[in-house]
């Protein structure tokens, strides 16, 4: 690696995609940047890797779809990033008294989707309610989405940008618990659950939560790119990291050091110093600005703070399973093929009441009896992550993201509880199949099944997510929540030259690049 210089314009802690976005913007503006990454590999939660021994399949290990990454960043940085739409939006099955009920929603197929709703419910009521909710989402997205890469505005100013229909959406999705509008527009429990899942990804909440955490989660999952569509990155999530590294390299102003364990940050009025260990040696560099792509809790610790965000740490509640299959499993479905179902998001045990039961079980310290989860197959939309040989043999990847798995359930005995939860998810999948998912798993070079599971404890240990929280903490509204935040970028800290550039920033969370962009804009604003 390049020699470490004694000073840089900017030092960035963490090489996740947000840190790399900030590095690219700042380097292209002519500033020198040092990126310090604790792990041996860069990319954080956005990297791709060969998960299974001796198998040429490069999986997106942690995050897997893209919605919130703005076209503006792609254009500004000249990223060669290709995103593809999925032909299926979702497949949602359930079993009631041994009878299969299911809903297949295809992207761009209005007439077919209407028929699917009517076949499930017997009339058009829920289909019309579903469309009305989508229109509400679009009206909010049209105003909120463009604002995310600009300084924060007040709640009143953001609301004032809406038309009359947008006002209705604002009231239903921002001012009141989202359970109200879902229950008013939709009657069927299965469809209610399908809609509500976006309000609880990775967090513990319920439809009528007075904190409105569910509303904030829902909002970030439905506004991306102005449409809310979650797209597949060609080449996997690592393709985004590779492009950011390529752009950073073309500037000649970015140094990336892996295996660099930052020990402390000493903020100053004009310069800050960063101490870290690299290759067994202690280093100290000065920087005009320090950007932290790690959590607010990590920054608090590095700066020696005694109070602040660490006291309000919110635990994560997601569970990740990566699988490589030698074939797609056969479904019990009468409506669709495995290729149609798995091309979109497959909802497992995500009925509205089921999820409420699961939430209460997890909050009582129990592993839910029927944990809800979502499955997605990357290779049905983009098979470039597999070798030609695996593609010819019909192999596919599957990713499951489980809900209602708070950190507290795994803290005492992570390995045992992880195995218990994985077994429950396999049972949940198998209830909708004509063969077990286990029989479809490929084998690695050691003869072991190609499946790995990660709990919130594992996510904390592997990629330093605080308590496994994929958002680094509580999601924020996309507008200022205090007078002093107005016209700020949402990255500011108590230290004038130290900024958050990752998920812990306001308007952070998910694979967006937005905090990285906003931290870079803050620095450029100050240097100008």
JSON list of N, CA and C in Angstrom, two decimals, residues 394-461:
[
{"chain": "A", "resi": 394, "resn": "UNK", "atom": "N", "xyz": [-27.41, -24.55, -13.79]},
{"chain": "A", "resi": 394, "resn": "UNK", "atom": "CA", "xyz": [-28.68, -24.10, -13.23]},
{"chain": "A", "resi": 394, "resn": "UNK", "atom": "C", "xyz": [-28.62, -23.66, -11.78]},
{"chain": "A", "resi": 395, "resn": "UNK", "atom": "N", "xyz": [-27.46, -23.27, -11.30]},
{"chain": "A", "resi": 395, "resn": "UNK", "atom": "CA", "xyz": [-27.32, -22.81, -9.92]},
{"chain": "A", "resi": 395, "resn": "UNK", "atom": "C", "xyz": [-27.96, -21.43, -9.75]},
{"chain": "A", "resi": 396, "resn": "UNK", "atom": "N", "xyz": [-28.36, -21.15, -8.51]},
{"chain": "A", "resi": 396, "resn": "UNK", "atom": "CA", "xyz": [-28.92, -19.84, -8.18]},
{"chain": "A", "resi": 396, "resn": "UNK", "atom": "C", "xyz": [-28.57, -19.47, -6.74]},
{"chain": "A", "resi": 397, "resn": "UNK", "atom": "N", "xyz": [-28.54, -18.17, -6.47]},
{"chain": "A", "resi": 397, "resn": "UNK", "atom": "CA", "xyz": [-28.36, -17.69, -5.09]},
{"chain": "A", "resi": 397, "resn": "UNK", "atom": "C", "xyz": [-29.71, -17.33, -4.50]},
{"chain": "A", "resi": 398, "resn": "UNK", "atom": "N", "xyz": [-29.83, -17.50, -3.21]},
{"chain": "A", "resi": 398, "resn": "UNK", "atom": "CA", "xyz": [-30.99, -17.01, -2.47]},
{"chain": "A", "resi": 398, "resn": "UNK", "atom": "C", "xyz": [-30.50, -16.25, -1.24]},
{"chain": "A", "resi": 399, "resn": "UNK", "atom": "N", "xyz": [-31.15, -15.14, -0.97]},
{"chain": "A", "resi": 399, "resn": "UNK", "atom": "CA", "xyz": [-30.88, -14.35, 0.23]},
{"chain": "A", "resi": 399, "resn": "UNK", "atom": "C", "xyz": [-32.16, -14.25, 1.03]},
{"chain": "A", "resi": 400, "resn": "UNK", "atom": "N", "xyz": [-32.07, -14.51, 2.32]},
{"chain": "A", "resi": 400, "resn": "UNK", "atom": "CA", "xyz": [-33.22, -14.31, 3.21]},
{"chain": "A", "resi": 400, "resn": "UNK", "atom": "C", "xyz": [-32.86, -13.24, 4.23]},
{"chain": "A", "resi": 401, "resn": "UNK", "atom": "N", "xyz": [-33.76, -12.28, 4.42]},
{"chain": "A", "resi": 401, "resn": "UNK", "atom": "CA", "xyz": [-33.61, -11.28, 5.48]},
{"chain": "A", "resi": 401, "resn": "UNK", "atom": "C", "xyz": [-34.75, -11.48, 6.46]},
{"chain": "A", "resi": 402, "resn": "UNK", "atom": "N", "xyz": [-34.39, -11.87, 7.68]},
{"chain": "A", "resi": 402, "resn": "UNK", "atom": "CA", "xyz": [-35.39, -12.17, 8.69]},
{"chain": "A", "resi": 402, "resn": "UNK", "atom": "C", "xyz": [-35.72, -10.97, 9.56]},
{"chain": "A", "resi": 403, "resn": "UNK", "atom": "N", "xyz": [-36.95, -10.93, 10.03]},
{"chain": "A", "resi": 403, "resn": "UNK", "atom": "CA", "xyz": [-37.44, -9.84, 10.90]},
{"chain": "A", "resi": 403, "resn": "UNK", "atom": "C", "xyz": [-37.65, -10.36, 12.32]},
{"chain": "A", "resi": 404, "resn": "UNK", "atom": "N", "xyz": [-37.82, -9.42, 13.23]},
{"chain": "A", "resi": 404, "resn": "UNK", "atom": "CA", "xyz": [-38.13, -9.72, 14.63]},
{"chain": "A", "resi": 404, "resn": "UNK", "atom": "C", "xyz": [-37.06, -10.59, 15.28]},
{"chain": "A", "resi": 405, "resn": "UNK", "atom": "N", "xyz": [-35.80, -10.27, 14.99]},
{"chain": "A", "resi": 405, "resn": "UNK", "atom": "CA", "xyz": [-34.67, -10.99, 15.59]},
{"chain": "A", "resi": 405, "resn": "UNK", "atom": "C", "xyz": [-33.77, -10.01, 16.32]},
{"chain": "A", "resi": 406, "resn": "UNK", "atom": "N", "xyz": [-34.25, -9.41, 17.41]},
{"chain": "A", "resi": 406, "resn": "UNK", "atom": "CA", "xyz": [-33.46, -8.40, 18.12]},
{"chain": "A", "resi": 406, "resn": "UNK", "atom": "C", "xyz": [-32.18, -8.98, 18.72]},
{"chain": "A", "resi": 407, "resn": "UNK", "atom": "N", "xyz": [-31.21, -8.12, 18.82]},
{"chain": "A", "resi": 407, "resn": "UNK", "atom": "CA", "xyz": [-29.88, -8.46, 19.33]},
{"chain": "A", "resi": 407, "resn": "UNK", "atom": "C", "xyz": [-29.94, -9.21, 20.65]},
{"chain": "A", "resi": 408, "resn": "UNK", "atom": "N", "xyz": [-30.87, -8.82, 21.52]},
{"chain": "A", "resi": 408, "resn": "UNK", "atom": "CA", "xyz": [-30.95, -9.40, 22.87]},
{"chain": "A", "resi": 408, "resn": "UNK", "atom": "C", "xyz": [-31.17, -10.91, 22.84]},
{"chain": "A", "resi": 409, "resn": "UNK", "atom": "N", "xyz": [-31.83, -11.43, 21.78]},
{"chain": "A", "resi": 409, "resn": "UNK", "atom": "CA", "xyz": [-32.10, -12.87, 21.72]},
{"chain": "A", "resi": 409, "resn": "UNK", "atom": "C", "xyz": [-30.82, -13.68, 21.54]},
{"chain": "A", "resi": 410, "resn": "UNK", "atom": "N", "xyz": [-29.79, -13.07, 20.98]},
{"chain": "A", "resi": 410, "resn": "UNK", "atom": "CA", "xyz": [-28.57, -13.80, 20.62]},
{"chain": "A", "resi": 410, "resn": "UNK", "atom": "C", "xyz": [-27.40, -13.52, 21.55]},
{"chain": "A", "resi": 411, "resn": "UNK", "atom": "N", "xyz": [-27.53, -12.52, 22.40]},
{"chain": "A", "resi": 411, "resn": "UNK", "atom": "CA", "xyz": [-26.39, -12.05, 23.18]},
{"chain": "A", "resi": 411, "resn": "UNK", "atom": "C", "xyz": [-25.83, -13.14, 24.09]},
{"chain": "A", "resi": 412, "resn": "UNK", "atom": "N", "xyz": [-26.68, -13.93, 24.72]},
{"chain": "A", "resi": 412, "resn": "UNK", "atom": "CA", "xyz": [-26.21, -14.92, 25.70]},
{"chain": "A", "resi": 412, "resn": "UNK", "atom": "C", "xyz": [-25.55, -16.12, 25.03]},
{"chain": "A", "resi": 413, "resn": "UNK", "atom": "N", "xyz": [-26.17, -16.66, 23.98]},
{"chain": "A", "resi": 413, "resn": "UNK", "atom": "CA", "xyz": [-25.64, -17.86, 23.30]},
{"chain": "A", "resi": 413, "resn": "UNK", "atom": "C", "xyz": [-25.91, -17.71, 21.81]},
{"chain": "A", "resi": 414, "resn": "UNK", "atom": "N", "xyz": [-25.05, -16.95, 21.16]},
{"chain": "A", "resi": 414, "resn": "UNK", "atom": "CA", "xyz": [-25.28, -16.60, 19.76]},
{"chain": "A", "resi": 414, "resn": "UNK", "atom": "C", "xyz": [-25.33, -17.83, 18.85]},
{"chain": "A", "resi": 415, "resn": "UNK", "atom": "N", "xyz": [-24.41, -18.74, 19.00]},
{"chain": "A", "resi": 415, "resn": "UNK", "atom": "CA", "xyz": [-24.34, -19.88, 18.08]},
{"chain": "A", "resi": 415, "resn": "UNK", "atom": "C", "xyz": [-25.56, -20.77, 18.19]},
{"chain": "A", "resi": 416, "resn": "UNK", "atom": "N", "xyz": [-25.95, -21.09, 19.41]},
{"chain": "A", "resi": 416, "resn": "UNK", "atom": "CA", "xyz": [-27.12, -21.96, 19.59]},
{"chain": "A", "resi": 416, "resn": "UNK", "atom": "C", "xyz": [-28.39, -21.29, 19.07]},
{"chain": "A", "resi": 417, "resn": "UNK", "atom": "N", "xyz": [-28.57, -20.01, 19.42]},
{"chain": "A", "resi": 417, "resn": "UNK", "atom": "CA", "xyz": [-29.78, -19.32, 18.99]},
{"chain": "A", "resi": 417, "resn": "UNK", "atom": "C", "xyz": [-29.80, -19.12, 17.49]},
{"chain": "A", "resi": 418, "resn": "UNK", "atom": "N", "xyz": [-28.63, -18.82, 16.90]},
{"chain": "A", "resi": 418, "resn": "UNK", "atom": "CA", "xyz": [-28.56, -18.68, 15.44]},
{"chain": "A", "resi": 418, "resn": "UNK", "atom": "C", "xyz": [-29.01, -19.96, 14.75]},
{"chain": "A", "resi": 419, "resn": "UNK", "atom": "N", "xyz": [-28.54, -21.10, 15.23]},
{"chain": "A", "resi": 419, "resn": "UNK", "atom": "CA", "xyz": [-28.93, -22.38, 14.64]},
{"chain": "A", "resi": 419, "resn": "UNK", "atom": "C", "xyz": [-30.43, -22.63, 14.80]},
{"chain": "A", "resi": 420, "resn": "UNK", "atom": "N", "xyz": [-30.96, -22.28, 15.97]},
{"chain": "A", "resi": 420, "resn": "UNK", "atom": "CA", "xyz": [-32.39, -22.44, 16.22]},
{"chain": "A", "resi": 420, "resn": "UNK", "atom": "C", "xyz": [-33.21, -21.59, 15.25]},
{"chain": "A", "resi": 421, "resn": "UNK", "atom": "N", "xyz": [-32.80, -20.36, 15.07]},
{"chain": "A", "resi": 421, "resn": "UNK", "atom": "CA", "xyz": [-33.53, -19.44, 14.18]},
{"chain": "A", "resi": 421, "resn": "UNK", "atom": "C", "xyz": [-33.43, -19.91, 12.74]},
{"chain": "A", "resi": 422, "resn": "UNK", "atom": "N", "xyz": [-32.25, -20.31, 12.31]},
{"chain": "A", "resi": 422, "resn": "UNK", "atom": "CA", "xyz": [-32.09, -20.80, 10.94]},
{"chain": "A", "resi": 422, "resn": "UNK", "atom": "C", "xyz": [-33.01, -21.98, 10.68]},
{"chain": "A", "resi": 423, "resn": "UNK", "atom": "N", "xyz": [-33.09, -22.91, 11.63]},
{"chain": "A", "resi": 423, "resn": "UNK", "atom": "CA", "xyz": [-33.97, -24.07, 11.46]},
{"chain": "A", "resi": 423, "resn": "UNK", "atom": "C", "xyz": [-35.42, -23.64, 11.31]},
{"chain": "A", "resi": 424, "resn": "UNK", "atom": "N", "xyz": [-35.85, -22.62, 12.08]},
{"chain": "A", "resi": 424, "resn": "UNK", "atom": "CA", "xyz": [-37.22, -22.13, 11.97]},
{"chain": "A", "resi": 424, "resn": "UNK", "atom": "C", "xyz": [-37.48, -21.50, 10.60]},
{"chain": "A", "resi": 425, "resn": "UNK", "atom": "N", "xyz": [-36.49, -20.77, 10.08]},
{"chain": "A", "resi": 425, "resn": "UNK", "atom": "CA", "xyz": [-36.69, -20.17, 8.76]},
{"chain": "A", "resi": 425, "resn": "UNK", "atom": "C", "xyz": [-36.76, -21.23, 7.67]},
{"chain": "A", "resi": 426, "resn": "UNK", "atom": "N", "xyz": [-35.98, -22.28, 7.78]},
{"chain": "A", "resi": 426, "resn": "UNK", "atom": "CA", "xyz": [-36.04, -23.35, 6.77]},
{"chain": "A", "resi": 426, "resn": "UNK", "atom": "C", "xyz": [-37.41, -24.02, 6.81]},
{"chain": "A", "resi": 427, "resn": "UNK", "atom": "N", "xyz": [-37.96, -24.21, 7.99]},
{"chain": "A", "resi": 427, "resn": "UNK", "atom": "CA", "xyz": [-39.32, -24.76, 8.12]},
{"chain": "A", "resi": 427, "resn": "UNK", "atom": "C", "xyz": [-40.32, -23.80, 7.47]},
{"chain": "A", "resi": 428, "resn": "UNK", "atom": "N", "xyz": [-40.14, -22.50, 7.72]},
{"chain": "A", "resi": 428, "resn": "UNK", "atom": "CA", "xyz": [-41.03, -21.51, 7.14]},
{"chain": "A", "resi": 428, "resn": "UNK", "atom": "C", "xyz": [-41.01, -21.52, 5.62]},
{"chain": "A", "resi": 429, "resn": "UNK", "atom": "N", "xyz": [-39.83, -21.69, 5.04]},
{"chain": "A", "resi": 429, "resn": "UNK", "atom": "CA", "xyz": [-39.72, -21.77, 3.57]},
{"chain": "A", "resi": 429, "resn": "UNK", "atom": "C", "xyz": [-40.35, -23.06, 3.06]},
{"chain": "A", "resi": 430, "resn": "UNK", "atom": "N", "xyz": [-40.05, -24.15, 3.73]},
{"chain": "A", "resi": 430, "resn": "UNK", "atom": "CA", "xyz": [-40.46, -25.47, 3.22]},
{"chain": "A", "resi": 430, "resn": "UNK", "atom": "C", "xyz": [-41.97, -25.66, 3.20]},
{"chain": "A", "resi": 431, "resn": "UNK", "atom": "N", "xyz": [-42.71, -24.91, 4.02]},
{"chain": "A", "resi": 431, "resn": "UNK", "atom": "CA", "xyz": [-44.17, -25.09, 4.03]},
{"chain": "A", "resi": 431, "resn": "UNK", "atom": "C", "xyz": [-44.80, -24.71, 2.69]},
{"chain": "A", "resi": 432, "resn": "UNK", "atom": "N", "xyz": [-44.07, -23.96, 1.87]},
{"chain": "A", "resi": 432, "resn": "UNK", "atom": "CA", "xyz": [-44.60, -23.54, 0.57]},
{"chain": "A", "resi": 432, "resn": "UNK", "atom": "C", "xyz": [-43.95, -24.27, -0.60]},
{"chain": "A", "resi": 433, "resn": "UNK", "atom": "N", "xyz": [-43.18, -25.32, -0.29]},
{"chain": "A", "resi": 433, "resn": "UNK", "atom": "CA", "xyz": [-42.46, -26.05, -1.33]},
{"chain": "A", "resi": 433, "resn": "UNK", "atom": "C", "xyz": [-42.94, -27.49, -1.44]},
{"chain": "A", "resi": 434, "resn": "UNK", "atom": "N", "xyz": [-42.72, -28.08, -2.60]},
{"chain": "A", "resi": 434, "resn": "UNK", "atom": "CA", "xyz": [-42.99, -29.50, -2.80]},
{"chain": "A", "resi": 434, "resn": "UNK", "atom": "C", "xyz": [-41.75, -30.35, -2.53]},
{"chain": "A", "resi": 435, "resn": "UNK", "atom": "N", "xyz": [-40.65, -29.72, -2.20]},
{"chain": "A", "resi": 435, "resn": "UNK", "atom": "CA", "xyz": [-39.42, -30.40, -1.80]},
{"chain": "A", "resi": 435, "resn": "UNK", "atom": "C", "xyz": [-38.72, -29.48, -0.81]},
{"chain": "A", "resi": 436, "resn": "UNK", "atom": "N", "xyz": [-37.87, -30.03, 0.00]},
{"chain": "A", "resi": 436, "resn": "UNK", "atom": "CA", "xyz": [-37.22, -29.20, 1.01]},
{"chain": "A", "resi": 436, "resn": "UNK", "atom": "C", "xyz": [-36.15, -28.31, 0.37]},
{"chain": "A", "resi": 437, "resn": "UNK", "atom": "N", "xyz": [-35.99, -27.14, 0.93]},
{"chain": "A", "resi": 437, "resn": "UNK", "atom": "CA", "xyz": [-34.95, -26.25, 0.45]},
{"chain": "A", "resi": 437, "resn": "UNK", "atom": "C", "xyz": [-33.57, -26.86, 0.70]},
{"chain": "A", "resi": 438, "resn": "UNK", "atom": "N", "xyz": [-33.46, -27.66, 1.77]},
{"chain": "A", "resi": 438, "resn": "UNK", "atom": "CA", "xyz": [-32.18, -28.30, 2.08]},
{"chain": "A", "resi": 438, "resn": "UNK", "atom": "C", "xyz": [-31.74, -29.22, 0.95]},
{"chain": "A", "resi": 439, "resn": "UNK", "atom": "N", "xyz": [-32.69, -29.89, 0.29]},
{"chain": "A", "resi": 439, "resn": "UNK", "atom": "CA", "xyz": [-32.33, -30.82, -0.79]},
{"chain": "A", "resi": 439, "resn": "UNK", "atom": "C", "xyz": [-31.84, -30.09, -2.04]},
{"chain": "A", "resi": 440, "resn": "UNK", "atom": "N", "xyz": [-32.08, -28.79, -2.10]},
{"chain": "A", "resi": 440, "resn": "UNK", "atom": "CA", "xyz": [-31.67, -27.99, -3.26]},
{"chain": "A", "resi": 440, "resn": "UNK", "atom": "C", "xyz": [-30.35, -27.26, -3.05]},
{"chain": "A", "resi": 441, "resn": "UNK", "atom": "N", "xyz": [-29.83, -27.30, -1.83]},
{"chain": "A", "resi": 441, "resn": "UNK", "atom": "CA", "xyz": [-28.59, -26.59, -1.56]},
{"chain": "A", "resi": 441, "resn": "UNK", "atom": "C", "xyz": [-27.40, -27.23, -2.27]},
{"chain": "A", "resi": 442, "resn": "UNK", "atom": "N", "xyz": [-26.55, -26.39, -2.84]},
{"chain": "A", "resi": 442, "resn": "UNK", "atom": "CA", "xyz": [-25.30, -26.87, -3.42]},
{"chain": "A", "resi": 442, "resn": "UNK", "atom": "C", "xyz": [-24.34, -27.25, -2.29]},
{"chain": "A", "resi": 443, "resn": "UNK", "atom": "N", "xyz": [-23.26, -27.92, -2.63]},
{"chain": "A", "resi": 443, "resn": "UNK", "atom": "CA", "xyz": [-22.23, -28.30, -1.67]},
{"chain": "A", "resi": 443, "resn": "UNK", "atom": "C", "xyz": [-20.92, -27.58, -2.00]},
{"chain": "A", "resi": 444, "resn": "UNK", "atom": "N", "xyz": [-20.19, -27.21, -0.96]},
{"chain": "A", "resi": 444, "resn": "UNK", "atom": "CA", "xyz": [-18.91, -26.55, -1.19]},
{"chain": "A", "resi": 444, "resn": "UNK", "atom": "C", "xyz": [-17.80, -27.59, -1.38]},
{"chain": "A", "resi": 445, "resn": "UNK", "atom": "N", "xyz": [-16.56, -27.14, -1.45]},
{"chain": "A", "resi": 445, "resn": "UNK", "atom": "CA", "xyz": [-15.45, -28.04, -1.73]},
{"chain": "A", "resi": 445, "resn": "UNK", "atom": "C", "xyz": [-15.24, -29.06, -0.62]},
{"chain": "A", "resi": 446, "resn": "UNK", "atom": "N", "xyz": [-15.77, -28.78, 0.58]},
{"chain": "A", "resi": 446, "resn": "UNK", "atom": "CA", "xyz": [-15.64, -29.70, 1.71]},
{"chain": "A", "resi": 446, "resn": "UNK", "atom": "C", "xyz": [-16.83, -30.64, 1.84]},
{"chain": "A", "resi": 447, "resn": "UNK", "atom": "N", "xyz": [-17.80, -30.49, 0.90]},
{"chain": "A", "resi": 447, "resn": "UNK", "atom": "CA", "xyz": [-19.00, -31.31, 0.97]},
{"chain": "A", "resi": 447, "resn": "UNK", "atom": "C", "xyz": [-20.07, -30.78, 1.90]},
{"chain": "A", "resi": 448, "resn": "UNK", "atom": "N", "xyz": [-19.87, -29.55, 2.39]},
{"chain": "A", "resi": 448, "resn": "UNK", "atom": "CA", "xyz": [-20.86, -28.95, 3.29]},
{"chain": "A", "resi": 448, "resn": "UNK", "atom": "C", "xyz": [-21.90, -28.15, 2.50]},
{"chain": "A", "resi": 449, "resn": "UNK", "atom": "N", "xyz": [-23.14, -28.09, 3.00]},
{"chain": "A", "resi": 449, "resn": "UNK", "atom": "CA", "xyz": [-24.18, -27.32, 2.31]},
{"chain": "A", "resi": 449, "resn": "UNK", "atom": "C", "xyz": [-23.80, -25.84, 2.22]},
{"chain": "A", "resi": 450, "resn": "UNK", "atom": "N", "xyz": [-24.12, -25.23, 1.09]},
{"chain": "A", "resi": 450, "resn": "UNK", "atom": "CA", "xyz": [-23.80, -23.82, 0.87]},
{"chain": "A", "resi": 450, "resn": "UNK", "atom": "C", "xyz": [-24.87, -22.93, 1.50]},
{"chain": "A", "resi": 451, "resn": "UNK", "atom": "N", "xyz": [-24.75, -22.74, 2.79]},
{"chain": "A", "resi": 451, "resn": "UNK", "atom": "CA", "xyz": [-25.68, -21.88, 3.51]},
{"chain": "A", "resi": 451, "resn": "UNK", "atom": "C", "xyz": [-24.95, -21.27, 4.70]},
{"chain": "A", "resi": 452, "resn": "UNK", "atom": "N", "xyz": [-25.13, -19.96, 4.90]},
{"chain": "A", "resi": 452, "resn": "UNK", "atom": "CA", "xyz": [-24.57, -19.29, 6.07]},
{"chain": "A", "resi": 452, "resn": "UNK", "atom": "C", "xyz": [-25.64, -18.37, 6.65]},
{"chain": "A", "resi": 453, "resn": "UNK", "atom": "N", "xyz": [-25.64, -18.26, 7.97]},
{"chain": "A", "resi": 453, "resn": "UNK", "atom": "CA", "xyz": [-26.60, -17.41, 8.66]},
{"chain": "A", "resi": 453, "resn": "UNK", "atom": "C", "xyz": [-25.85, -16.43, 9.55]},
{"chain": "A", "resi": 454, "resn": "UNK", "atom": "N", "xyz": [-26.39, -15.22, 9.67]},
{"chain": "A", "resi": 454, "resn": "UNK", "atom": "CA", "xyz": [-25.78, -14.19, 10.51]},
{"chain": "A", "resi": 454, "resn": "UNK", "atom": "C", "xyz": [-26.85, -13.49, 11.34]},
{"chain": "A", "resi": 455, "resn": "UNK", "atom": "N", "xyz": [-26.60, -13.45, 12.64]},
{"chain": "A", "resi": 455, "resn": "UNK", "atom": "CA", "xyz": [-27.48, -12.77, 13.57]},
{"chain": "A", "resi": 455, "resn": "UNK", "atom": "C", "xyz": [-27.01, -11.32, 13.76]},
{"chain": "A", "resi": 456, "resn": "UNK", "atom": "N", "xyz": [-27.77, -10.51, 14.50]},
{"chain": "A", "resi": 456, "resn": "UNK", "atom": "CA", "xyz": [-27.28, -9.16, 14.81]},
{"chain": "A", "resi": 456, "resn": "UNK", "atom": "C", "xyz": [-25.94, -9.16, 15.53]},
{"chain": "A", "resi": 457, "resn": "UNK", "atom": "N", "xyz": [-25.69, -10.17, 16.36]},
{"chain": "A", "resi": 457, "resn": "UNK", "atom": "CA", "xyz": [-24.39, -10.27, 17.03]},
{"chain": "A", "resi": 457, "resn": "UNK", "atom": "C", "xyz": [-23.29, -10.51, 16.00]},
{"chain": "A", "resi": 458, "resn": "UNK", "atom": "N", "xyz": [-23.54, -11.35, 15.03]},
{"chain": "A", "resi": 458, "resn": "UNK", "atom": "CA", "xyz": [-22.56, -11.59, 13.97]},
{"chain": "A", "resi": 458, "resn": "UNK", "atom": "C", "xyz": [-22.30, -10.33, 13.16]},
{"chain": "A", "resi": 459, "resn": "UNK", "atom": "N", "xyz": [-23.36, -9.58, 12.86]},
{"chain": "A", "resi": 459, "resn": "UNK", "atom": "CA", "xyz": [-23.21, -8.34, 12.10]},
{"chain": "A", "resi": 459, "resn": "UNK", "atom": "C", "xyz": [-22.38, -7.32, 12.88]},
{"chain": "A", "resi": 460, "resn": "UNK", "atom": "N", "xyz": [-22.55, -7.30, 14.19]},
{"chain": "A", "resi": 460, "resn": "UNK", "atom": "CA", "xyz": [-21.74, -6.42, 15.01]},
{"chain": "A", "resi": 460, "resn": "UNK", "atom": "C", "xyz": [-20.28, -6.85, 14.99]},
{"chain": "A", "resi": 461, "resn": "UNK", "atom": "N", "xyz": [-20.04, -8.15, 15.10]},
{"chain": "A", "resi": 461, "resn": "UNK", "atom": "CA", "xyz": [-18.67, -8.66, 15.14]},
{"chain": "A", "resi": 461, "resn": "UNK", "atom": "C", "xyz": [-17.95, -8.53, 13.80]}
]
